[in-house]
mmCIF file of C-alpha atoms in Angstrom:
data_model
loop_
_atom_site.group_PDB
_atom_site.id
_atom_site.type_symbol
_atom_site.label_atom_id
_atom_site.label_comp_id
_atom_site.label_asym_id
_atom_site.label_seq_id
_atom_site.Cartn_x
_atom_site.Cartn_y
_atom_site.Cartn_z
ATOM 1 C CA MET S 1 -9.874 -26.611 3.754
ATOM 2 C CA LEU S 2 -7.353 -25.180 1.242
ATOM 3 C CA ASN S 3 -5.729 -27.625 -1.212
ATOM 4 C CA ILE S 4 -2.161 -27.854 -2.272
ATOM 5 C CA LYS S 5 -2.929 -26.529 -5.765
ATOM 6 C CA GLU S 6 -4.421 -23.268 -4.453
ATOM 7 C CA VAL S 7 -1.522 -22.758 -2.032
ATOM 8 C CA PHE S 8 1.160 -23.206 -4.559
ATOM 9 C CA GLU S 9 -0.748 -21.028 -7.049
ATOM 10 C CA THR S 10 -0.518 -18.195 -4.611
ATOM 11 C CA THR S 11 3.125 -18.760 -3.677
ATOM 12 C CA ASN S 12 3.974 -19.107 -7.354
ATOM 13 C CA MET S 13 2.327 -15.681 -8.054
ATOM 14 C CA ILE S 14 4.358 -14.080 -5.298
ATOM 15 C CA GLU S 15 7.703 -15.796 -6.095
ATOM 16 C CA HIS S 16 7.778 -16.027 -9.830
ATOM 17 C CA GLU S 17 5.069 -13.613 -11.192
ATOM 18 C CA ASN S 18 5.910 -10.506 -9.240
ATOM 19 C CA LEU S 19 2.655 -10.217 -7.381
ATOM 20 C CA ASP S 20 3.169 -7.573 -4.693
ATOM 21 C CA VAL S 21 1.556 -4.698 -2.903
ATOM 22 C CA ARG S 22 3.034 -1.612 -4.590
ATOM 23 C CA THR S 23 2.141 0.689 -1.796
ATOM 24 C CA VAL S 24 0.232 1.299 1.425
ATOM 25 C CA THR S 25 -0.652 5.009 1.416
ATOM 26 C CA MET S 26 -2.118 6.707 4.409
ATOM 27 C CA GLY S 27 -4.202 9.841 3.754
ATOM 28 C CA ILE S 28 -4.233 12.319 6.617
ATOM 29 C CA SER S 29 -6.511 15.321 6.858
ATOM 30 C CA LEU S 30 -4.737 18.454 8.061
ATOM 31 C CA PHE S 31 -7.722 20.825 8.262
ATOM 32 C CA ASP S 32 -7.241 21.099 12.040
ATOM 33 C CA CYS S 33 -3.524 22.189 11.697
ATOM 34 C CA SER S 34 -3.965 25.665 10.392
ATOM 35 C CA ALA S 35 -2.500 28.395 12.575
ATOM 36 C CA THR S 36 -1.591 31.998 12.438
ATOM 37 C CA THR S 37 2.136 31.469 12.267
ATOM 38 C CA VAL S 38 4.190 29.193 9.920
ATOM 39 C CA GLU S 39 6.037 27.694 13.010
ATOM 40 C CA GLU S 40 2.769 26.736 14.772
ATOM 41 C CA THR S 41 1.298 25.326 11.590
ATOM 42 C CA CYS S 42 4.428 23.245 11.008
ATOM 43 C CA SER S 43 4.300 22.010 14.553
ATOM 44 C CA ARG S 44 0.675 20.982 14.311
ATOM 45 C CA ILE S 45 1.123 19.261 10.980
ATOM 46 C CA GLU S 46 4.168 17.315 12.157
ATOM 47 C CA ALA S 47 2.320 16.176 15.324
ATOM 48 C CA LYS S 48 -0.677 15.069 13.404
ATOM 49 C CA ILE S 49 1.311 13.151 10.776
ATOM 50 C CA ARG S 50 3.409 11.483 13.558
ATOM 51 C CA ARG S 51 0.350 10.532 15.504
ATOM 52 C CA HIS S 52 -1.388 8.806 12.609
ATOM 53 C CA ALA S 53 1.517 7.491 10.476
ATOM 54 C CA GLY S 54 4.094 6.933 13.268
ATOM 55 C CA LYS S 55 3.803 3.203 12.828
ATOM 56 C CA LEU S 56 2.844 3.053 9.213
ATOM 57 C CA ALA S 57 6.082 1.593 7.925
ATOM 58 C CA GLU S 58 6.581 -0.671 10.854
ATOM 59 C CA THR S 59 2.934 -1.923 10.404
ATOM 60 C CA ALA S 60 3.335 -2.520 6.745
ATOM 61 C CA ASP S 61 6.503 -4.454 7.308
ATOM 62 C CA ALA S 62 4.852 -6.623 9.883
ATOM 63 C CA ILE S 63 1.950 -7.394 7.603
ATOM 64 C CA ALA S 64 4.369 -8.205 4.776
ATOM 65 C CA ALA S 65 6.158 -10.681 6.971
ATOM 66 C CA GLU S 66 3.051 -12.395 8.333
ATOM 67 C CA PHE S 67 1.284 -12.835 5.019
ATOM 68 C CA GLY S 68 4.398 -13.429 2.902
ATOM 69 C CA ILE S 69 3.465 -10.690 0.465
ATOM 70 C CA PRO S 70 6.001 -7.897 -0.330
ATOM 71 C CA ILE S 71 4.832 -4.378 0.397
ATOM 72 C CA VAL S 72 7.135 -2.201 -1.601
ATOM 73 C CA ASN S 73 6.344 1.370 -0.660
ATOM 74 C CA LYS S 74 4.861 3.184 2.295
ATOM 75 C CA ARG S 75 3.531 6.649 1.512
ATOM 76 C CA ILE S 76 1.459 9.462 2.864
ATOM 77 C CA SER S 77 -1.011 11.853 1.210
ATOM 78 C CA ILE S 78 -2.274 14.976 2.898
ATOM 79 C CA THR S 79 -4.866 17.710 2.382
ATOM 80 C CA PRO S 80 -3.700 20.187 -0.258
ATOM 81 C CA ILE S 81 -1.255 22.371 1.506
ATOM 82 C CA SER S 82 -2.438 25.603 -0.125
ATOM 83 C CA LEU S 83 -5.623 25.211 1.943
ATOM 84 C CA ILE S 84 -3.783 24.667 5.208
ATOM 85 C CA GLY S 85 -1.122 27.387 4.781
ATOM 86 C CA ALA S 86 -3.628 29.989 3.678
ATOM 87 C CA SER S 87 -3.821 31.408 7.207
ATOM 88 C CA CYS S 88 -0.132 31.808 7.811
ATOM 89 C CA CYS S 89 1.974 31.840 4.596
ATOM 90 C CA LYS S 90 2.750 35.280 3.293
ATOM 91 C CA THR S 91 5.676 34.479 0.950
ATOM 92 C CA PRO S 92 6.690 31.444 -1.203
ATOM 93 C CA ASP S 93 9.517 30.820 1.320
ATOM 94 C CA ASP S 94 6.884 30.113 3.999
ATOM 95 C CA TYR S 95 5.705 27.251 1.813
ATOM 96 C CA VAL S 96 9.275 26.076 1.280
ATOM 97 C CA THR S 97 9.596 25.946 5.079
ATOM 98 C CA ILE S 98 6.535 23.698 5.335
ATOM 99 C CA CYS S 99 7.805 21.585 2.498
ATOM 100 C CA LYS S 100 11.117 21.001 4.236
ATOM 101 C CA MET S 101 9.354 20.015 7.425
ATOM 102 C CA LEU S 102 7.170 17.575 5.525
ATOM 103 C CA ASP S 103 10.304 16.063 3.859
ATOM 104 C CA ARG S 104 12.043 15.574 7.151
ATOM 105 C CA VAL S 105 8.981 13.910 8.731
ATOM 106 C CA ALA S 106 8.418 11.569 5.709
ATOM 107 C CA LYS S 107 11.998 10.475 5.826
ATOM 108 C CA GLU S 108 11.935 9.849 9.625
ATOM 109 C CA LEU S 109 8.787 7.823 9.213
ATOM 110 C CA GLY S 110 10.322 5.677 6.521
ATOM 111 C CA CYS S 111 7.962 6.910 3.733
ATOM 112 C CA ASN S 112 9.466 7.266 0.340
ATOM 113 C CA PHE S 113 6.885 9.753 -0.894
ATOM 114 C CA LEU S 114 4.574 12.284 0.737
ATOM 115 C CA GLY S 115 2.010 13.807 -1.678
ATOM 116 C CA GLY S 116 -0.222 16.832 -1.181
ATOM 117 C CA PHE S 117 2.059 19.848 -1.652
ATOM 118 C CA SER S 118 -0.701 20.854 -3.903
ATOM 119 C CA ALA S 119 -3.224 23.528 -4.989
ATOM 120 C CA VAL S 120 -6.607 23.070 -6.689
ATOM 121 C CA VAL S 121 -7.054 26.086 -9.047
ATOM 122 C CA SER S 122 -9.366 24.760 -11.697
ATOM 123 C CA LYS S 123 -11.727 27.827 -11.412
ATOM 124 C CA GLY S 124 -9.582 30.565 -9.838
ATOM 125 C CA ILE S 125 -6.343 31.203 -7.965
ATOM 126 C CA THR S 126 -6.335 32.468 -4.357
ATOM 127 C CA GLU S 127 -3.235 34.262 -2.970
ATOM 128 C CA SER S 128 -2.324 31.212 -1.028
ATOM 129 C CA ASP S 129 -2.536 28.990 -4.228
ATOM 130 C CA ARG S 130 -0.294 31.471 -6.068
ATOM 131 C CA LEU S 131 2.345 31.571 -3.242
ATOM 132 C CA LEU S 132 2.326 27.763 -3.158
ATOM 133 C CA ILE S 133 2.767 27.470 -6.907
ATOM 134 C CA GLU S 134 5.531 29.980 -6.895
ATOM 135 C CA SER S 135 7.326 28.097 -4.145
ATOM 136 C CA ILE S 136 7.321 24.810 -6.155
ATOM 137 C CA PRO S 137 10.637 25.135 -7.994
ATOM 138 C CA GLU S 138 12.556 25.819 -4.744
ATOM 139 C CA ALA S 139 10.509 23.411 -2.618
ATOM 140 C CA LEU S 140 11.094 20.442 -4.921
ATOM 141 C CA ALA S 141 14.777 21.329 -5.284
ATOM 142 C CA VAL S 142 15.561 21.266 -1.612
ATOM 143 C CA THR S 143 13.533 18.161 -0.740
ATOM 144 C CA ASP S 144 13.642 14.632 -1.815
ATOM 145 C CA ASN S 145 10.366 12.822 -0.887
ATOM 146 C CA ILE S 146 7.756 15.471 -1.448
ATOM 147 C CA CYS S 147 5.419 15.427 -4.418
ATOM 148 C CA ALA S 148 3.559 18.493 -5.697
ATOM 149 C CA SER S 149 0.514 18.774 -7.834
ATOM 150 C CA VAL S 150 -1.708 21.528 -9.302
ATOM 151 C CA ASN S 151 -5.121 21.002 -10.731
ATOM 152 C CA VAL S 152 -5.591 23.599 -13.449
ATOM 153 C CA GLY S 153 -8.967 22.559 -14.985
ATOM 154 C CA SER S 154 -12.037 20.420 -14.937
ATOM 155 C CA THR S 155 -14.829 19.442 -17.385
ATOM 156 C CA LYS S 156 -17.288 21.406 -15.317
ATOM 157 C CA THR S 157 -15.341 24.633 -14.825
ATOM 158 C CA GLY S 158 -13.162 24.669 -17.909
ATOM 159 C CA ILE S 159 -9.448 25.199 -17.952
ATOM 160 C CA ASN S 160 -7.933 28.079 -15.958
ATOM 161 C CA MET S 161 -5.649 29.441 -18.562
ATOM 162 C CA ASP S 162 -3.959 31.804 -16.075
ATOM 163 C CA ALA S 163 -2.992 28.707 -14.059
ATOM 164 C CA VAL S 164 -1.803 26.977 -17.281
ATOM 165 C CA LYS S 165 0.417 29.916 -18.102
ATOM 166 C CA LEU S 166 1.814 30.069 -14.590
ATOM 167 C CA MET S 167 2.444 26.388 -14.469
ATOM 168 C CA GLY S 168 4.277 26.455 -17.824
ATOM 169 C CA GLU S 169 6.764 28.821 -16.203
ATOM 170 C CA ILE S 170 6.894 26.823 -13.048
ATOM 171 C CA VAL S 171 7.641 23.577 -14.901
ATOM 172 C CA LYS S 172 10.540 25.193 -16.631
ATOM 173 C CA LYS S 173 11.871 26.825 -13.455
ATOM 174 C CA THR S 174 11.635 23.549 -11.648
ATOM 175 C CA ALA S 175 13.583 21.762 -14.387
ATOM 176 C CA VAL S 176 16.286 24.491 -14.374
ATOM 177 C CA ARG S 177 16.459 24.528 -10.610
ATOM 178 C CA THR S 178 17.264 20.756 -10.587
ATOM 179 C CA ALA S 179 19.152 20.641 -13.962
ATOM 180 C CA ASP S 180 22.162 19.260 -12.148
ATOM 181 C CA ARG S 181 20.102 16.168 -11.031
ATOM 182 C CA GLU S 182 18.459 15.259 -14.334
ATOM 183 C CA CYS S 183 15.621 17.757 -13.602
ATOM 184 C CA ILE S 184 14.364 15.400 -10.860
ATOM 185 C CA GLY S 185 12.082 18.227 -9.597
ATOM 186 C CA CYS S 186 9.763 17.791 -12.533
ATOM 187 C CA ALA S 187 9.433 14.041 -11.830
ATOM 188 C CA LYS S 188 7.803 15.007 -8.522
ATOM 189 C CA LEU S 189 5.456 17.626 -10.064
ATOM 190 C CA VAL S 190 2.037 16.790 -11.667
ATOM 191 C CA VAL S 191 -0.186 19.274 -13.481
ATOM 192 C CA LEU S 192 -3.647 17.825 -13.686
ATOM 193 C CA CYS S 193 -6.978 18.433 -15.273
ATOM 194 C CA ASN S 194 -9.996 16.663 -13.751
ATOM 195 C CA ALA S 195 -8.139 15.559 -10.630
ATOM 196 C CA PRO S 196 -10.357 13.098 -8.821
ATOM 197 C CA ASP S 197 -12.011 13.990 -5.555
ATOM 198 C CA ASP S 198 -9.268 12.115 -3.759
ATOM 199 C CA ASN S 199 -6.059 10.727 -5.349
ATOM 200 C CA PRO S 200 -3.722 8.293 -3.620
ATOM 201 C CA PHE S 201 -1.458 7.931 -6.561
ATOM 202 C CA MET S 202 1.909 9.628 -6.622
ATOM 203 C CA ALA S 203 3.093 12.055 -7.744
ATOM 204 C CA GLY S 204 -0.321 13.726 -7.940
ATOM 205 C CA ALA S 205 -1.471 12.408 -4.660
ATOM 206 C CA PHE S 206 -3.490 14.506 -2.166
ATOM 207 C CA LEU S 207 -6.163 13.694 0.378
ATOM 208 C CA GLY S 208 -9.573 14.899 -0.898
ATOM 209 C CA ILE S 209 -11.487 17.413 1.273
ATOM 210 C CA THR S 210 -14.457 14.958 1.376
ATOM 211 C CA GLN S 211 -12.375 12.283 3.068
ATOM 212 C CA GLY S 212 -12.226 11.471 6.711
ATOM 213 C CA ASP S 213 -9.523 12.160 9.205
ATOM 214 C CA ALA S 214 -7.288 9.312 8.010
ATOM 215 C CA VAL S 215 -7.644 6.722 5.252
ATOM 216 C CA ILE S 216 -5.643 3.733 4.080
ATOM 217 C CA ASN S 217 -5.178 3.127 0.311
ATOM 218 C CA VAL S 218 -3.503 0.143 -1.125
ATOM 219 C CA GLY S 219 -2.164 -0.346 -4.659
ATOM 220 C CA VAL S 220 -1.585 -3.870 -5.910
ATOM 221 C CA SER S 221 0.565 -4.912 -8.785
ATOM 222 C CA GLY S 222 0.225 -8.140 -10.706
ATOM 223 C CA PRO S 223 0.914 -7.640 -14.504
ATOM 224 C CA GLY S 224 3.065 -10.750 -14.333
ATOM 225 C CA VAL S 225 0.238 -12.751 -12.838
ATOM 226 C CA VAL S 226 -2.140 -11.616 -15.634
ATOM 227 C CA LYS S 227 0.490 -12.437 -18.267
ATOM 228 C CA ALA S 228 1.015 -15.898 -16.826
ATOM 229 C CA ALA S 229 -2.792 -16.530 -16.756
ATOM 230 C CA LEU S 230 -3.132 -15.333 -20.347
ATOM 231 C CA ASP S 231 -0.279 -17.540 -21.491
ATOM 232 C CA LYS S 232 -2.427 -20.468 -20.493
ATOM 233 C CA CYS S 233 -5.315 -19.218 -22.697
ATOM 234 C CA HIS S 234 -3.671 -19.729 -26.115
ATOM 235 C CA GLY S 235 -6.123 -21.297 -28.522
ATOM 236 C CA GLU S 236 -9.124 -20.831 -26.211
ATOM 237 C CA ASN S 237 -12.211 -18.817 -27.113
ATOM 238 C CA PHE S 238 -12.983 -15.280 -26.031
ATOM 239 C CA GLN S 239 -15.278 -16.372 -23.190
ATOM 240 C CA VAL S 240 -12.459 -18.393 -21.589
ATOM 241 C CA LEU S 241 -10.118 -15.362 -21.965
ATOM 242 C CA CYS S 242 -12.572 -13.022 -20.265
ATOM 243 C CA ASP S 243 -13.189 -15.457 -17.417
ATOM 244 C CA THR S 244 -9.506 -15.957 -16.888
ATOM 245 C CA ILE S 245 -8.878 -12.147 -16.683
ATOM 246 C CA LYS S 246 -11.832 -11.787 -14.281
ATOM 247 C CA LYS S 247 -10.681 -14.568 -11.984
ATOM 248 C CA THR S 248 -7.098 -13.329 -11.996
ATOM 249 C CA ALA S 249 -8.056 -9.721 -11.268
ATOM 250 C CA PHE S 250 -10.267 -10.883 -8.485
ATOM 251 C CA LYS S 251 -7.406 -12.785 -6.852
ATOM 252 C CA ILE S 252 -5.004 -9.882 -7.092
ATOM 253 C CA THR S 253 -7.590 -7.374 -5.892
ATOM 254 C CA ARG S 254 -8.478 -9.548 -2.855
ATOM 255 C CA VAL S 255 -4.888 -9.521 -1.777
ATOM 256 C CA GLY S 256 -4.889 -5.709 -1.798
ATOM 257 C CA GLN S 257 -8.200 -5.726 0.084
ATOM 258 C CA MET S 258 -6.777 -8.028 2.777
ATOM 259 C CA VAL S 259 -3.675 -5.931 3.255
ATOM 260 C CA ALA S 260 -5.831 -2.727 3.482
ATOM 261 C CA GLN S 261 -8.224 -4.255 6.030
ATOM 262 C CA GLU S 262 -5.302 -5.511 8.128
ATOM 263 C CA ALA S 263 -3.439 -2.185 7.974
ATOM 264 C CA ALA S 264 -6.526 -0.225 8.790
ATOM 265 C CA ALA S 265 -7.434 -2.481 11.654
ATOM 266 C CA ARG S 266 -3.906 -2.197 13.146
ATOM 267 C CA LEU S 267 -3.417 1.562 12.557
ATOM 268 C CA VAL S 268 -6.822 2.530 13.690
ATOM 269 C CA SER S 269 -6.185 0.982 17.118
ATOM 270 C CA SER S 270 -3.037 3.004 17.499
ATOM 271 C CA SER S 271 -4.474 6.356 16.290
ATOM 272 C CA ALA S 272 -7.566 8.484 16.906
ATOM 273 C CA SER S 273 -8.864 8.126 13.350
ATOM 274 C CA SER S 274 -12.333 6.923 12.761
ATOM 275 C CA THR S 275 -12.737 6.244 9.088
ATOM 276 C CA PHE S 276 -10.714 4.074 6.831
ATOM 277 C CA PRO S 277 -11.865 3.807 3.181
ATOM 278 C CA LEU S 278 -9.903 1.348 1.141
ATOM 279 C CA PRO S 279 -9.778 2.176 -2.540
ATOM 280 C CA LEU S 280 -7.752 -0.200 -4.708
ATOM 281 C CA PRO S 281 -6.766 0.112 -8.307
ATOM 282 C CA GLN S 282 -8.170 -1.947 -11.095
ATOM 283 C CA PRO S 283 -10.899 -2.563 -9.894
ATOM 284 C CA SER S 284 -11.080 -0.505 -6.812
ATOM 285 C CA VAL S 285 -12.589 -1.726 -3.536
ATOM 286 C CA THR S 286 -13.828 0.722 -1.017
ATOM 287 C CA ALA S 287 -14.792 0.114 2.550
ATOM 288 C CA SER S 288 -16.111 2.926 4.614
ATOM 289 C CA PRO S 289 -17.067 2.051 8.153
ATOM 290 C CA THR S 290 -18.257 5.176 9.963
ATOM 291 C CA SER S 291 -16.406 4.467 13.301
ATOM 292 C CA SER S 292 -13.428 2.569 14.502
ATOM 293 C CA ARG S 293 -15.676 0.296 16.492
ATOM 294 C CA ARG S 294 -17.763 -0.546 13.462
ATOM 295 C CA TRP S 295 -14.519 -1.033 11.469
ATOM 296 C CA ALA S 296 -13.204 -3.433 14.072
ATOM 297 C CA SER S 297 -16.450 -5.476 13.844
ATOM 298 C CA ARG S 298 -16.147 -5.548 10.098
ATOM 299 C CA SER S 299 -12.483 -6.204 9.772
ATOM 300 C CA ALA S 300 -12.829 -9.907 9.459
ATOM 301 C CA GLY S 301 -15.771 -9.738 7.058
ATOM 302 C CA LEU S 302 -16.756 -7.983 3.892
ATOM 303 C CA PRO S 303 -16.290 -4.260 3.650
ATOM 304 C CA ALA S 304 -19.212 -1.997 4.289
ATOM 305 C CA ARG S 305 -19.350 -0.829 0.671
ATOM 306 C CA LEU S 306 -17.986 -2.583 -2.414
ATOM 307 C CA ARG S 307 -17.547 -0.535 -5.528
ATOM 308 C CA LEU S 308 -16.157 -1.702 -8.864
ATOM 309 C CA SER S 309 -14.863 1.003 -11.091
ATOM 310 C CA PRO S 310 -12.116 1.519 -13.652
ATOM 311 C CA CYS S 311 -9.209 3.303 -11.999
ATOM 312 C CA SER S 312 -5.817 4.373 -13.064
ATOM 313 C CA THR S 313 -2.960 2.018 -12.254
ATOM 314 C CA THR S 314 -0.555 2.897 -9.561
ATOM 315 C CA ARG S 315 3.105 3.886 -10.212
ATOM 316 C CA MET G 1 -7.385 -21.074 16.237
ATOM 317 C CA GLU G 2 -4.690 -19.157 14.247
ATOM 318 C CA LYS G 3 -3.918 -21.044 11.068
ATOM 319 C CA THR G 4 -0.650 -20.702 9.220
ATOM 320 C CA VAL G 5 0.285 -22.278 5.935
ATOM 321 C CA ILE G 6 3.837 -23.645 5.629
ATOM 322 C CA THR G 7 5.101 -24.419 2.111
ATOM 323 C CA VAL G 8 8.307 -26.388 1.488
ATOM 324 C CA VAL G 9 9.877 -26.660 -1.896
ATOM 325 C CA GLY G 10 13.179 -28.193 -2.746
ATOM 326 C CA LYS G 11 15.216 -31.210 -3.950
ATOM 327 C CA ASP G 12 13.765 -34.329 -2.599
ATOM 328 C CA THR G 13 15.748 -35.835 0.277
ATOM 329 C CA THR G 14 15.233 -37.842 3.393
ATOM 330 C CA GLY G 15 14.036 -36.263 6.591
ATOM 331 C CA ILE G 16 12.278 -33.118 5.264
ATOM 332 C CA ILE G 17 8.957 -33.919 6.888
ATOM 333 C CA ALA G 18 10.621 -35.509 9.898
ATOM 334 C CA ARG G 19 12.714 -32.494 10.722
ATOM 335 C CA SER G 20 9.895 -30.014 9.945
ATOM 336 C CA SER G 21 7.316 -31.798 12.106
ATOM 337 C CA THR G 22 9.820 -32.284 14.914
ATOM 338 C CA PHE G 23 10.474 -28.513 14.992
ATOM 339 C CA LEU G 24 6.780 -27.923 15.046
ATOM 340 C CA TYR G 25 6.210 -30.409 17.857
ATOM 341 C CA GLU G 26 9.064 -28.738 19.932
ATOM 342 C CA HIS G 27 7.265 -25.415 19.818
ATOM 343 C CA ASN G 28 3.746 -26.789 20.485
ATOM 344 C CA ILE G 29 2.500 -26.159 16.900
ATOM 345 C CA ASN G 30 -0.305 -28.526 15.880
ATOM 346 C CA ILE G 31 -0.402 -29.851 12.348
ATOM 347 C CA LEU G 32 -3.956 -29.764 10.991
ATOM 348 C CA ASP G 33 -3.451 -30.845 7.393
ATOM 349 C CA ILE G 34 -0.477 -31.926 5.237
ATOM 350 C CA ALA G 35 -0.181 -32.707 1.539
ATOM 351 C CA GLN G 36 2.900 -33.418 -0.665
ATOM 352 C CA THR G 37 3.828 -34.130 -4.193
ATOM 353 C CA VAL G 38 7.145 -34.873 -5.818
ATOM 354 C CA LEU G 39 7.411 -33.601 -9.364
ATOM 355 C CA ASP G 40 10.583 -34.227 -11.383
ATOM 356 C CA GLY G 41 12.523 -34.739 -8.190
ATOM 357 C CA ILE G 42 11.269 -31.485 -6.696
ATOM 358 C CA PHE G 43 9.573 -31.887 -3.404
ATOM 359 C CA ASN G 44 6.451 -29.822 -2.776
ATOM 360 C CA MET G 45 4.817 -29.913 0.571
ATOM 361 C CA MET G 46 2.025 -27.858 2.225
ATOM 362 C CA MET G 47 1.218 -27.994 5.849
ATOM 363 C CA ILE G 48 -1.663 -26.145 7.536
ATOM 364 C CA VAL G 49 -0.808 -25.618 11.267
ATOM 365 C CA ASP G 50 -2.377 -24.034 14.288
ATOM 366 C CA VAL G 51 0.070 -21.621 15.859
ATOM 367 C CA SER G 52 -2.281 -20.369 18.652
ATOM 368 C CA GLY G 53 -0.438 -22.363 21.291
ATOM 369 C CA MET G 54 3.212 -21.899 20.059
ATOM 370 C CA ASP G 55 5.739 -20.812 22.637
ATOM 371 C CA ILE G 56 7.573 -18.307 20.329
ATOM 372 C CA THR G 57 6.452 -15.195 18.509
ATOM 373 C CA PHE G 58 5.460 -15.408 14.794
ATOM 374 C CA GLU G 59 8.556 -13.458 13.802
ATOM 375 C CA GLU G 60 10.773 -16.007 15.726
ATOM 376 C CA PHE G 61 8.823 -18.846 14.171
ATOM 377 C CA VAL G 62 9.467 -17.529 10.680
ATOM 378 C CA CYS G 63 13.198 -16.945 11.375
ATOM 379 C CA LYS G 64 13.627 -20.399 12.869
ATOM 380 C CA MET G 65 11.895 -22.013 9.975
ATOM 381 C CA LYS G 66 14.134 -20.166 7.572
ATOM 382 C CA ALA G 67 17.152 -21.398 9.420
ATOM 383 C CA LEU G 68 15.864 -24.926 9.306
ATOM 384 C CA ALA G 69 15.206 -24.531 5.552
ATOM 385 C CA GLU G 70 18.836 -23.588 5.030
ATOM 386 C CA GLU G 71 20.002 -26.602 7.093
ATOM 387 C CA ILE G 72 17.852 -28.946 5.048
ATOM 388 C CA GLY G 73 18.582 -27.198 1.744
ATOM 389 C CA VAL G 74 15.014 -26.364 0.840
ATOM 390 C CA ASP G 75 12.793 -23.272 0.645
ATOM 391 C CA ILE G 76 10.238 -22.807 3.416
ATOM 392 C CA ARG G 77 7.581 -20.070 3.513
ATOM 393 C CA CYS G 78 5.239 -19.445 6.479
ATOM 394 C CA GLN G 79 2.140 -17.305 5.677
ATOM 395 C CA ARG G 80 -1.031 -16.716 7.570
ATOM 396 C CA GLU G 81 -3.927 -18.601 6.121
ATOM 397 C CA GLU G 82 -6.081 -15.518 5.413
ATOM 398 C CA ILE G 83 -4.124 -14.634 2.219
ATOM 399 C CA PHE G 84 -5.118 -17.977 0.676
ATOM 400 C CA ASP G 85 -8.605 -17.763 1.795
ATOM 401 C CA MET G 86 -8.999 -14.210 0.385
ATOM 402 C CA MET G 87 -7.669 -15.266 -2.964
ATOM 403 C CA HIS G 88 -9.390 -18.562 -3.417
ATOM 404 C CA ARG G 89 -12.679 -18.280 -1.460
ATOM 405 C CA ILE G 90 -15.590 -15.858 -1.732
#
């Protein structure tokens, strides 16, 4: 049975040390949304996002209320759009049309960011990639909640200097296009090298092509908790310091894991998705059940796979 | 059994436990464990309760407890037990 010290340690972390869940981000694969016309592609993308993330904000709010832990942001990441729009987009304006639709859907679903208006061009640029990149200044100027990213290089393939040159021009155009709003367009644009296979962190978020149909990612934030724990270590030796950091990081991460498991369990029952990996930052925890049934049977226990790795902190 | 942890923090005064437990009784909520301390005049109480038989929804329960907290002049939080278990138990 819990004791009063443990209970008040947790409530103190939440109330006074700013422990919270920064974001619950749902990744949605759009590979089955490609069509021969922009209108049909938009229609399929909108339907799929609504089917999976229709209750994302509502579910996150309910979890926050039940567990007494704030969940600050609800977000969506999608398959890089240059892959999905390749079959129908013939001009940069076609991509702007898709971007506007994504912005409208994100706002209607209560998501403050949707990431994945992206192209991966680390080796070469397809016509579709080029059109998407050229659409970025206008797309980010006429939308509010969309994040764009372009991966221009990797250790394995080297740096695509054509893409670097192009992105240099695009960054400037994006800044100029939103100059009246403190160049906000550039705050929603990331140019990456070595983009990870899947990236849930805005503004460079996109759903990796190796991911399942829908995934839940949770970012936890507890620098105040770590600081408070370290404050209690003054004068202690290095071993005590290391143990304190490990114990504190464990507690913070477990909160994220719990929220991710709960969100996955609730959203999987209201959607057709079958796989819900749960990567968390610092360290990350991943659970990958292979089916919704298997997930349901594991939702109360340990995840299927536990992986500890260094990971970038969420914004 | 659906366990919920109720924490009460505030200036010590008469009737905090009485009014809280009366409310729980009225809604068929069973108290499983209760612990309290008073530090520098600040009242700290933790109750673990079973809400599986309560006659209101969890949202209503949280709202009514908050209203009660304002009446008494203390802070009351209601959280499902899992968050504490996840943080403090392997």
